[in-house]
Coordinates of C-alpha atoms in Angstrom, one line a residue:
X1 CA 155.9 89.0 71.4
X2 CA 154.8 85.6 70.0
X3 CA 150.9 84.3 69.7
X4 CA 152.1 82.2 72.3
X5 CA 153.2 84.8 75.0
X6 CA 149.9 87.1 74.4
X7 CA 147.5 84.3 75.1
X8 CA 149.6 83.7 78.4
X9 CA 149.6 87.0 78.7
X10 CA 145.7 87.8 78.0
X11 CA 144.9 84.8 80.1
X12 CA 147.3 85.9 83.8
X13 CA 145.5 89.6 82.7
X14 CA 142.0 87.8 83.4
X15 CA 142.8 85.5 86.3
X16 CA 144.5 88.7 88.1
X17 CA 141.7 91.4 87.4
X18 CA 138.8 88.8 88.2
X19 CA 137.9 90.9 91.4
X20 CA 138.6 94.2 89.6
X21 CA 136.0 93.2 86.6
X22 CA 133.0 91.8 89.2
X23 CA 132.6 95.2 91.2
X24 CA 133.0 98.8 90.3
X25 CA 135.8 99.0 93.4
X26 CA 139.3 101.2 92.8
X27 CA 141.3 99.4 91.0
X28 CA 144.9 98.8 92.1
X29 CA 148.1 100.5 91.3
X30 CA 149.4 96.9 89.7
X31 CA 146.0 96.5 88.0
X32 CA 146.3 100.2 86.4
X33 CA 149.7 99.2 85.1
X34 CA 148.9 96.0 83.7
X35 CA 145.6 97.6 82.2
X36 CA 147.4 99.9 80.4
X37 CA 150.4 97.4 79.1
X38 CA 147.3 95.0 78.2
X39 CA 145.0 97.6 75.8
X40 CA 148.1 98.8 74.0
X41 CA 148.5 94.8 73.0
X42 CA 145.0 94.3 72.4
X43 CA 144.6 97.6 70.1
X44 CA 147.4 96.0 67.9
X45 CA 146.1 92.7 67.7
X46 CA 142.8 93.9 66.7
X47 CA 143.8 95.4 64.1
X48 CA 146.0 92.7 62.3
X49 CA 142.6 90.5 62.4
X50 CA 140.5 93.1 61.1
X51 CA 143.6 93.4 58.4
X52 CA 142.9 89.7 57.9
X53 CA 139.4 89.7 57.9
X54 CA 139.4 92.7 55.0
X55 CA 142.0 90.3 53.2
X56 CA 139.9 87.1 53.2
X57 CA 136.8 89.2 52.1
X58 CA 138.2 90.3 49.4
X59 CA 139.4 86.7 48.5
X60 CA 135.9 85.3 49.2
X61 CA 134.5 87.9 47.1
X62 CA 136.7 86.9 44.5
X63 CA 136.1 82.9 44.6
X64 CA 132.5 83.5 44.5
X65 CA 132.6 85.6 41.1
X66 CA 135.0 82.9 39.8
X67 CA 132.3 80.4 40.9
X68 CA 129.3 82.2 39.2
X69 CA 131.5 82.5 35.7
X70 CA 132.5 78.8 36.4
X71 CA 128.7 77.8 36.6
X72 CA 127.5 79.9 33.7
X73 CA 130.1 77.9 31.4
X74 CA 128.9 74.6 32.8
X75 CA 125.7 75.5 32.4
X76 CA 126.4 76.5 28.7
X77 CA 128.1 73.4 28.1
X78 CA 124.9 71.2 29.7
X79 CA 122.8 73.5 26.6
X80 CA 125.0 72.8 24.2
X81 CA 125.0 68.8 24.9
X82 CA 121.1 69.0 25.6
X83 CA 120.1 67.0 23.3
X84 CA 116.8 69.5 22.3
X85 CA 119.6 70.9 20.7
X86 CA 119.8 68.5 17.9
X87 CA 116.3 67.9 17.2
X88 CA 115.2 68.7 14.3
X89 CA 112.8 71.5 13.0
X90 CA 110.1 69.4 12.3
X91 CA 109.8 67.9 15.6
X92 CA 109.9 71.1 17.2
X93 CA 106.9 71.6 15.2
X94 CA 105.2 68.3 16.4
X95 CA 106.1 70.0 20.1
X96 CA 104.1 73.1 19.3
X97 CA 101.3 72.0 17.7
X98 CA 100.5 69.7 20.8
X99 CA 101.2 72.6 23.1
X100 CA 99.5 75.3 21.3
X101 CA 96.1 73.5 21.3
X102 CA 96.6 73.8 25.4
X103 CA 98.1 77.4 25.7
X104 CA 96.1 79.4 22.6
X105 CA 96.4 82.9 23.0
X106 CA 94.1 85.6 21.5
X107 CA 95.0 87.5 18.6
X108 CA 96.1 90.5 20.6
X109 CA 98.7 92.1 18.0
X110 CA 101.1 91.4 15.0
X111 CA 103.9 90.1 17.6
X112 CA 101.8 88.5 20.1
X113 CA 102.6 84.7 19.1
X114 CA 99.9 81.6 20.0
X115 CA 102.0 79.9 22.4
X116 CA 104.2 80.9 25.0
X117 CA 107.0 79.1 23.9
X118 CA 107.5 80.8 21.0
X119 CA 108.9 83.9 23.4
X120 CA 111.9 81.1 24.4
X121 CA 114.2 81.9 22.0
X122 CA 114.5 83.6 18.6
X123 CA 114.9 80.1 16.9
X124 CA 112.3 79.0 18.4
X125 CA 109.6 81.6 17.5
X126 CA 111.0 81.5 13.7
X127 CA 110.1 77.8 13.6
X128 CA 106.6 78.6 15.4
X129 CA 105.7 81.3 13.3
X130 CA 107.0 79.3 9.9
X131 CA 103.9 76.3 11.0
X132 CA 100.6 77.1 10.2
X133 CA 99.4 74.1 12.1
X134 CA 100.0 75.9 14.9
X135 CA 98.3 79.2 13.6
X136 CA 94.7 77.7 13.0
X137 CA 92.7 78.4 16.6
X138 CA 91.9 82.3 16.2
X139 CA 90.2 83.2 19.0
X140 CA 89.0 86.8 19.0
X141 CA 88.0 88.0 22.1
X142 CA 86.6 91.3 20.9
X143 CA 84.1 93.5 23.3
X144 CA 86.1 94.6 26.0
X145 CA 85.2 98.2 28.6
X146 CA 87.1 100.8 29.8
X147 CA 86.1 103.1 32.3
X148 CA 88.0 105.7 30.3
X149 CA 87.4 104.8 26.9
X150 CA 84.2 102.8 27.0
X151 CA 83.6 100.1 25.1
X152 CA 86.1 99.3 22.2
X153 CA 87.8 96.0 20.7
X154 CA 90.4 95.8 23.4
X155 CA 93.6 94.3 22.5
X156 CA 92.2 93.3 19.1
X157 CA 94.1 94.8 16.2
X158 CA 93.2 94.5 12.1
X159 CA 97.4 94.0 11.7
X160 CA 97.2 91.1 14.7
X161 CA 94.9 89.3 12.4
X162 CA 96.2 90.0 9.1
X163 CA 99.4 88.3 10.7
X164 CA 97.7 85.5 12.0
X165 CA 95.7 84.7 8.7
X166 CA 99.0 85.0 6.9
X167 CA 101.2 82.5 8.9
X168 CA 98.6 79.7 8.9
X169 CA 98.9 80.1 5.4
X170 CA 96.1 78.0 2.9
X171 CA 95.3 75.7 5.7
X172 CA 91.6 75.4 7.7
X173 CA 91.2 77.4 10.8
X174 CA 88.7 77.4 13.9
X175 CA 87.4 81.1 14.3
X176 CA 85.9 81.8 17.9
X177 CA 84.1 85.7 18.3
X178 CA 83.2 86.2 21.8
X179 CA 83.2 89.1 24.5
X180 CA 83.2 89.4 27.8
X181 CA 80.0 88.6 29.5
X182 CA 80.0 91.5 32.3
X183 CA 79.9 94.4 29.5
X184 CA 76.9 92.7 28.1
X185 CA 74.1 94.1 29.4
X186 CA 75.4 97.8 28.6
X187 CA 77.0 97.0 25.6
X188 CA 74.2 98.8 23.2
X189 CA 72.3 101.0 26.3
X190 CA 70.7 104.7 25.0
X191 CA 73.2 106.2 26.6
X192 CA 76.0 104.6 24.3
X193 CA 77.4 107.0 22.0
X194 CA 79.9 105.1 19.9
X195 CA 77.5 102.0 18.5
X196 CA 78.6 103.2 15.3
X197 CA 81.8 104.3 15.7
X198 CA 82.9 100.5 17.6
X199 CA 80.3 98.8 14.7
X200 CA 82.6 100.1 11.8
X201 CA 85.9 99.1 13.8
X202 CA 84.1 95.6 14.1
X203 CA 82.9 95.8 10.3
X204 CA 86.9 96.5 9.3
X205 CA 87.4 93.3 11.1
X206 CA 84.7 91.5 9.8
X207 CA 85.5 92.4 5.9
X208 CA 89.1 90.9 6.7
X209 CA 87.8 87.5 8.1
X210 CA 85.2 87.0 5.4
X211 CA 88.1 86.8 2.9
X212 CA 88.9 83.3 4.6
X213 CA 85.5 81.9 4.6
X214 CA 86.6 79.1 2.3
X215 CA 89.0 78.2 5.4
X216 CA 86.4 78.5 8.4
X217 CA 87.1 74.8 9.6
X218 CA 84.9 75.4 12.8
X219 CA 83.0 78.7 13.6
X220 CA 81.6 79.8 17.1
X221 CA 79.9 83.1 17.8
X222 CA 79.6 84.6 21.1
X223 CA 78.7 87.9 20.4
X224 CA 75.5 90.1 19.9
X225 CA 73.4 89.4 16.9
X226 CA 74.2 92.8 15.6
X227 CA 78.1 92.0 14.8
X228 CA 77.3 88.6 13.9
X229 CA 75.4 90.5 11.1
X230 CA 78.0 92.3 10.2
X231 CA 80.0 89.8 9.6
X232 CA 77.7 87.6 7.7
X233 CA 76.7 90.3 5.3
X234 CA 80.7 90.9 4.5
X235 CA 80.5 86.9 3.5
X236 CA 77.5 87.8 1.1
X237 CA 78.8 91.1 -0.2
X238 CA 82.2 89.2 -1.0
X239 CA 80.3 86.0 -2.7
X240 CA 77.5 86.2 -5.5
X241 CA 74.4 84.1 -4.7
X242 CA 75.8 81.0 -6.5
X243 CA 79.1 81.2 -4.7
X244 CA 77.7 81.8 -1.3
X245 CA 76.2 78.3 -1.4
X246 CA 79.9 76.8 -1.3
X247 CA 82.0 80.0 0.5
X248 CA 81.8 77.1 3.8
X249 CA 83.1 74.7 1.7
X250 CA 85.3 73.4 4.8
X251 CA 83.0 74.1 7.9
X252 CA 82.5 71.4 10.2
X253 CA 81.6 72.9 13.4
X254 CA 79.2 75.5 13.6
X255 CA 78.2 77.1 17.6
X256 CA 75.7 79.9 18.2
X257 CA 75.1 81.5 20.9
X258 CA 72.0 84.3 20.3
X259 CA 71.5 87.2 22.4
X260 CA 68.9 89.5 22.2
X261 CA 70.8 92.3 20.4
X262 CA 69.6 92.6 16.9
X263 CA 67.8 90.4 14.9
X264 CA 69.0 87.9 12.4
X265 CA 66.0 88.1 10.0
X266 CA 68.0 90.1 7.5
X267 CA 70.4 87.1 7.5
X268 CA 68.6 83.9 6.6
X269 CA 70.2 83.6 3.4
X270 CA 73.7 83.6 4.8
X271 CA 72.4 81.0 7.7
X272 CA 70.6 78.7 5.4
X273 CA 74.5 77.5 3.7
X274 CA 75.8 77.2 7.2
X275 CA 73.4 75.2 8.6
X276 CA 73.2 73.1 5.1
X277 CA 76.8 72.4 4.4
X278 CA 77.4 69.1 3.2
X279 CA 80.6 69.1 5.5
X280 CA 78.7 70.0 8.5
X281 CA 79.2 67.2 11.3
X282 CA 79.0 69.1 15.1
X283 CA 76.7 71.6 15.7
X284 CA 75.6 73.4 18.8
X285 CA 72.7 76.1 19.0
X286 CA 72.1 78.5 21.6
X287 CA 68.3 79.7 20.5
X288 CA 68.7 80.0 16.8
X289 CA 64.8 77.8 17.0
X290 CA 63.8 79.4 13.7
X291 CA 66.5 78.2 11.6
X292 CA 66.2 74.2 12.7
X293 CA 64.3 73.3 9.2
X294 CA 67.1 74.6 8.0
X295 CA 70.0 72.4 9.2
X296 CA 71.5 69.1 6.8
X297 CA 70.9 66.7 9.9
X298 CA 72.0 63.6 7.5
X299 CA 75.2 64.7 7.9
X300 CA 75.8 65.3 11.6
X301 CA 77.7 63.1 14.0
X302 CA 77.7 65.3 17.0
X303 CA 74.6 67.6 17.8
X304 CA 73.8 70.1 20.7
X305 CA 70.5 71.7 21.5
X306 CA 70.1 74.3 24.1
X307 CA 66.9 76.2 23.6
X308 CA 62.9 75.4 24.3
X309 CA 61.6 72.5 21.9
X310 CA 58.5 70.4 21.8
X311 CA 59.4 66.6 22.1
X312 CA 58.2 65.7 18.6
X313 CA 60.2 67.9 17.4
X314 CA 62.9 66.7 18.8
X315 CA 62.0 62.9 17.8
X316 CA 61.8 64.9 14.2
X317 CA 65.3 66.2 14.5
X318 CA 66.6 62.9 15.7
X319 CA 65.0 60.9 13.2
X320 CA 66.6 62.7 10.1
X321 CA 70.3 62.3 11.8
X322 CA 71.2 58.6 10.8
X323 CA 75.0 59.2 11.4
X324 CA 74.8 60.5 14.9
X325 CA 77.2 59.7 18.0
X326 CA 76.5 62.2 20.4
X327 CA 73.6 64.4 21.3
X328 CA 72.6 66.8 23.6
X329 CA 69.2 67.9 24.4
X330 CA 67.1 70.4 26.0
X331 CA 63.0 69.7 26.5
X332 CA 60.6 72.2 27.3
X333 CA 57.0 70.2 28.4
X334 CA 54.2 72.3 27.1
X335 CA 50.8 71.3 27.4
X336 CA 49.2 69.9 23.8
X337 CA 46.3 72.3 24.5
X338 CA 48.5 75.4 24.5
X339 CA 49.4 76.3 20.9
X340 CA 53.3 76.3 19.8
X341 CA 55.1 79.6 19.7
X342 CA 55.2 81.5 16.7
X343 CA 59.3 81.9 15.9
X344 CA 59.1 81.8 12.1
X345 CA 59.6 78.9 9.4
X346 CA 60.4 76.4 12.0
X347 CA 56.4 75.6 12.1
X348 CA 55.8 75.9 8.9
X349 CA 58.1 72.6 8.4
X350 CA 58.1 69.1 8.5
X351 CA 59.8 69.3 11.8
X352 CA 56.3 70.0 13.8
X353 CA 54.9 66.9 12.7
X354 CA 53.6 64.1 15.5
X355 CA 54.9 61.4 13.9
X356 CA 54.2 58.5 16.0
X357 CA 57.3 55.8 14.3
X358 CA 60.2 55.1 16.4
X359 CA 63.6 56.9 15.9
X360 CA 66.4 54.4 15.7
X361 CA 70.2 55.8 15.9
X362 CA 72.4 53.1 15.3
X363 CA 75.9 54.9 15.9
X364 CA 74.8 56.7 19.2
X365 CA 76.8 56.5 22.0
X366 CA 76.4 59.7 24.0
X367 CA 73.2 61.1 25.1
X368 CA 71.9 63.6 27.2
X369 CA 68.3 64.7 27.7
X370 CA 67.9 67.6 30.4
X371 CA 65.0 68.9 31.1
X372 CA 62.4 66.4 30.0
X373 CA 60.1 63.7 32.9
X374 CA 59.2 60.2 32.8
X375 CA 55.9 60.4 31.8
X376 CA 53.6 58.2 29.0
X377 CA 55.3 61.1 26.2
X378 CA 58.4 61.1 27.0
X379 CA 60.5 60.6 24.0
X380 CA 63.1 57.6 25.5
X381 CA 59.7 55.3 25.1
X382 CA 60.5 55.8 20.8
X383 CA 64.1 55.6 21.2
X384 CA 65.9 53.2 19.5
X385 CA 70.0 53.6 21.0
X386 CA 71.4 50.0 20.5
X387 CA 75.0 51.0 20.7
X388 CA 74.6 53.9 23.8
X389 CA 77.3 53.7 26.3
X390 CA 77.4 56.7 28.7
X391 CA 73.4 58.2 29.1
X392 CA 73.1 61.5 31.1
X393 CA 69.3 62.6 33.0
X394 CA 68.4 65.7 33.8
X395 CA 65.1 65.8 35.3
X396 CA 62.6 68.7 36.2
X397 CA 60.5 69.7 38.7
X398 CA 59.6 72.8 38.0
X399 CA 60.4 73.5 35.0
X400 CA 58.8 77.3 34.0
X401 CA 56.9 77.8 30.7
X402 CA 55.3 80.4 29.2
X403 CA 51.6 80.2 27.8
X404 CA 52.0 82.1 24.5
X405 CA 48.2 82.8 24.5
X406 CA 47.2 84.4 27.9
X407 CA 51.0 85.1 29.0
X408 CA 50.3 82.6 32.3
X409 CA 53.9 80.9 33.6
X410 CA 52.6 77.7 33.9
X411 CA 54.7 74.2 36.1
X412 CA 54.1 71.3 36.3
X413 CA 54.8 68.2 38.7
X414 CA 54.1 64.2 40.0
X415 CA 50.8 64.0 41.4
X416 CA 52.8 61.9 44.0
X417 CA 55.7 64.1 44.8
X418 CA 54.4 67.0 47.7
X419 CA 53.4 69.9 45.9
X420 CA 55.0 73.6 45.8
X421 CA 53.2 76.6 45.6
X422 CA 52.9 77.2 42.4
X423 CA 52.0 80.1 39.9
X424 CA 49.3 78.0 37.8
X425 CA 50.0 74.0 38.2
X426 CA 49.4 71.3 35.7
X427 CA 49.1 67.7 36.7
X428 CA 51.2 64.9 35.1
X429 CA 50.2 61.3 36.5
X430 CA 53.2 59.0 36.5
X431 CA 53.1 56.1 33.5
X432 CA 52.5 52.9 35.5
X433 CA 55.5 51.5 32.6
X434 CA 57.9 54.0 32.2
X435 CA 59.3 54.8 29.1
X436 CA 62.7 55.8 30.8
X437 CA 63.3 52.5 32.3
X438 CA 62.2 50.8 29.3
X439 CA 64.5 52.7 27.4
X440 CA 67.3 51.7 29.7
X441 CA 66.5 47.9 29.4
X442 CA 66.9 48.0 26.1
X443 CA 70.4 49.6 25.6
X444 CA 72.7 46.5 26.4
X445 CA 75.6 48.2 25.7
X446 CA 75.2 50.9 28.7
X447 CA 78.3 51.2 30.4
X448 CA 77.9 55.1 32.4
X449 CA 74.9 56.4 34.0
X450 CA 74.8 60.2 35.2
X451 CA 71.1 61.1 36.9
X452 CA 70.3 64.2 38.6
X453 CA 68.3 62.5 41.7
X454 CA 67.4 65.7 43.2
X455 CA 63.6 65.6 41.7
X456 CA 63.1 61.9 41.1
X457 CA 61.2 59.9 43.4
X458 CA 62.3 57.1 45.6
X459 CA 60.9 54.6 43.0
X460 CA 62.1 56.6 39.7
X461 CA 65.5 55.8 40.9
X462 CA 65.0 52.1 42.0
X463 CA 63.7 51.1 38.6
X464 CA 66.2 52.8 37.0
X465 CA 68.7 50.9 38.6
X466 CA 67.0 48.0 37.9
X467 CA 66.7 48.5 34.3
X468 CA 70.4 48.6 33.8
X469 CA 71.9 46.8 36.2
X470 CA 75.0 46.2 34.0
X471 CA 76.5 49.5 33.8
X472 CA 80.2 49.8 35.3
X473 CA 79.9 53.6 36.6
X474 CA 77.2 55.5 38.5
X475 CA 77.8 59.4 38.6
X476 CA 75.1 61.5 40.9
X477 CA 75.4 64.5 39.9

């Protein structure tokens, strides 16, 4: 029977069981018969298109695996004609250096490379580990905890290192010690019975890294003082006095954060050629107050202080750097009957002095004062900033000291700002001519202003508009 004769078929089959299919009525003795002639058909047919349907599966199945193999030649083809292909080795190198100062990885072991391209292809990490351009950002990211191990150097290995120091060859490097911040407090607790085993893993370190010292291009410590004394006194055991004076022979960025673990007294000597290399040019102390008349400020373009300092000392500090672009500063106000704090050779030094001369820094552009008010001392009214371009203000209202002699927490605050309850208050009349607005007048060159509005009064900020009214952008922050 042709396709032809069972659809005519399949379709009279319908038409004449349309009653029979709507009711659950005996059928008839014709609609039996028909039924019966009508399933054998359909069972046969059924079976040929599943036959067919098997048949183009299998087909299908067979087109789509020639497809894949089709596109993984084209695709080879496209890599082969790419034309990444054909540059050269040296650009490559170009390529990682750029990308490796963005994606920097610690020194977690001997095969843990300081980019992620590097894991690309084997080519590729040859060429990346043959550059030691892009080998000289060692971070070291050393305290780590465990609950099951404790405290330990994490990831850190002595054979990570040893390769990293080897591949960037002879060349300058940036060394950055850190840990993380939540093991901190517990890090050296009574209760912490492997100081000395995790100090002599550290010192292991430590006497490895000091071997470089003639290569530290830029040094940052984020670590308690304890292992930043270990470190230091591998620099000094490795270098006789006369040689210690020039192991930073390349250092021009020097960061210190201090923490209250461990003292560095035992340390000055090591500190004093830090803080006095001639190459010196960015520095950035966390604390550290007692080593200031200590530092070769002649030579720095870029300085950074973040601890409590009178305002003459600061004027001090400013006056001695001649070269400097960008500064940074944080200003305690302590009443002039209160005597100064006693943190070591700092006021024993020239740097305590009130010297009443004006500071002039012809190459600043960058300044940021936080911390300080607009009163008859502040230090803008002996600034001299001719070529400053982008000034930041951080007022205070409250700013809490500490009165070394009796212990009081003292604040201070405008006589005409409302008062806050305070723990002992000091009053500090506003200067009928402030030295912040005259400051502002003066720098012609004044293109960004960023203020902290939050405890300036209505007026402060009027005439500080005023006073440099040609500045191109206005940053509240």
């Amino acid at each position: 029977m042709g396709a032809r004769d069972k659809l005519l078929q399949t379709t009279l089959f319908d038409i004449h069981h349309a009653p029979e299919k709507g009711n659950n009525d005996l059928p008839s003795e014709d609609a039996l018969k028909t039924a019966k002639v009508s399933l054998a058909s359909h069972s046969a047919d059924l079976c040929d298109v599943e036959r067919t349907i098997k048949v183009l599966s299998i087909a299908v199945k067979a087109l789509q695996g020639r497809a894949c193999d089709l596109n993984e030649k084209i695709t080879t083809c496209h890599q082969i004609l790419s034309p990444i292909r054909r540059l050269p080795d040296d650009v490559f190198g170009e390529i990682f250096q750029h990308f490796a100062q963005i994606h920097g990885k610690d020194a977690r072991s001997a095969s843990f490379a300081p980019l992620v391209l590097s894991a690309v292809c084997r080519k590729w990490r040859i060429i990346a580990s043959s550059i030691p351009q892009v080998w000289k950002v060692l971070n070291i990211h050393c305290i780590r905890y465990d609950h099951e191990g404790g405290y330990n150097l994490g990831p850190l290995t002595t054979e990570g290192v040893m390769t990293w120091l080897s591949r960037s060859t002879d060349h300058p490097f940036s060394l950055r010690i850190s840990y993380e911040r939540h093991s901190h407090p517990y890090l050296y607790a009574p209760d912490f019975t492997s100081i000395d085993e995790f100090r002599n893993g550290f010192k292991t370190l430590a006497r490895l890294l000091a071997q470089h010292v003639h290569r530290w291009m830029s040094l940052s410590f984020l670590v308690p003082n304890l292992l930043v004394e270990d470190l230091i006194r591998e620099v000094i055991l490795q270098s006789n006095e006369k040689e210690t004076a020039h192991a930073f022979s390349v250092l021009r960025k020097f960061q210190m954060h201090c923490t209250e673990f461990g003292s560095l007294d035992n340390v000055d000597q090591a500190y004093m050629p830090i803080l006095s290399a001639p190459t010196l040019r960015n520095l950035a102390l966390y604390g550290l107050e007692s080593h200031l008349a200590n530092v070769g400020w002649e030579t720095l373009t870029r300085l950074s202080l973040h601890m409590c300092i009178h305002r003459h000392t600061v004027l001090n500090i400013l006056r001695h750097c001649k070269v400097l672009e960008a500064c940074a500063v944080h200003i305690v106000y302590i009443p002039a009957e209160l005597p100064p704090p006693n943190i070591g050779s700092l006021y024993e030094s020239h740097l305590t002095v009130d010297d009443p001369r004006e500071v002039t820094l012809p190459n600043l552009t960058t300044l940021c004062i936080q911390g300080e008010i607009d009163d008859e001392a502040n230090i803008c009214g002996r600034l001299r900033a001719p070529a400053l371009q982008h000034f930041l203000f951080y007022p205070t209202y409250r700013n809490q000291m500490v009165d070394y002699s009796t212990g009081w927490h003292l604040h201070f605050r405008y006589t005409s700002h409302p008062p806050l309850p305070p723990i002992k208050e000091i009053d500090v009349p506003r200067s009928a001519s402030s030295p912040m607005c005259m400051f502002l007048s003066r720098c012609s060159a004044l293109e960004t202003l960023t203020i902290n509005p939050a405890y300036l009064i209505g007026t402060d900020i009027i005439d500080m508009f005023q006073s440099c009214s040609a500045i191109t952008k206005l940053v509240i922050d």
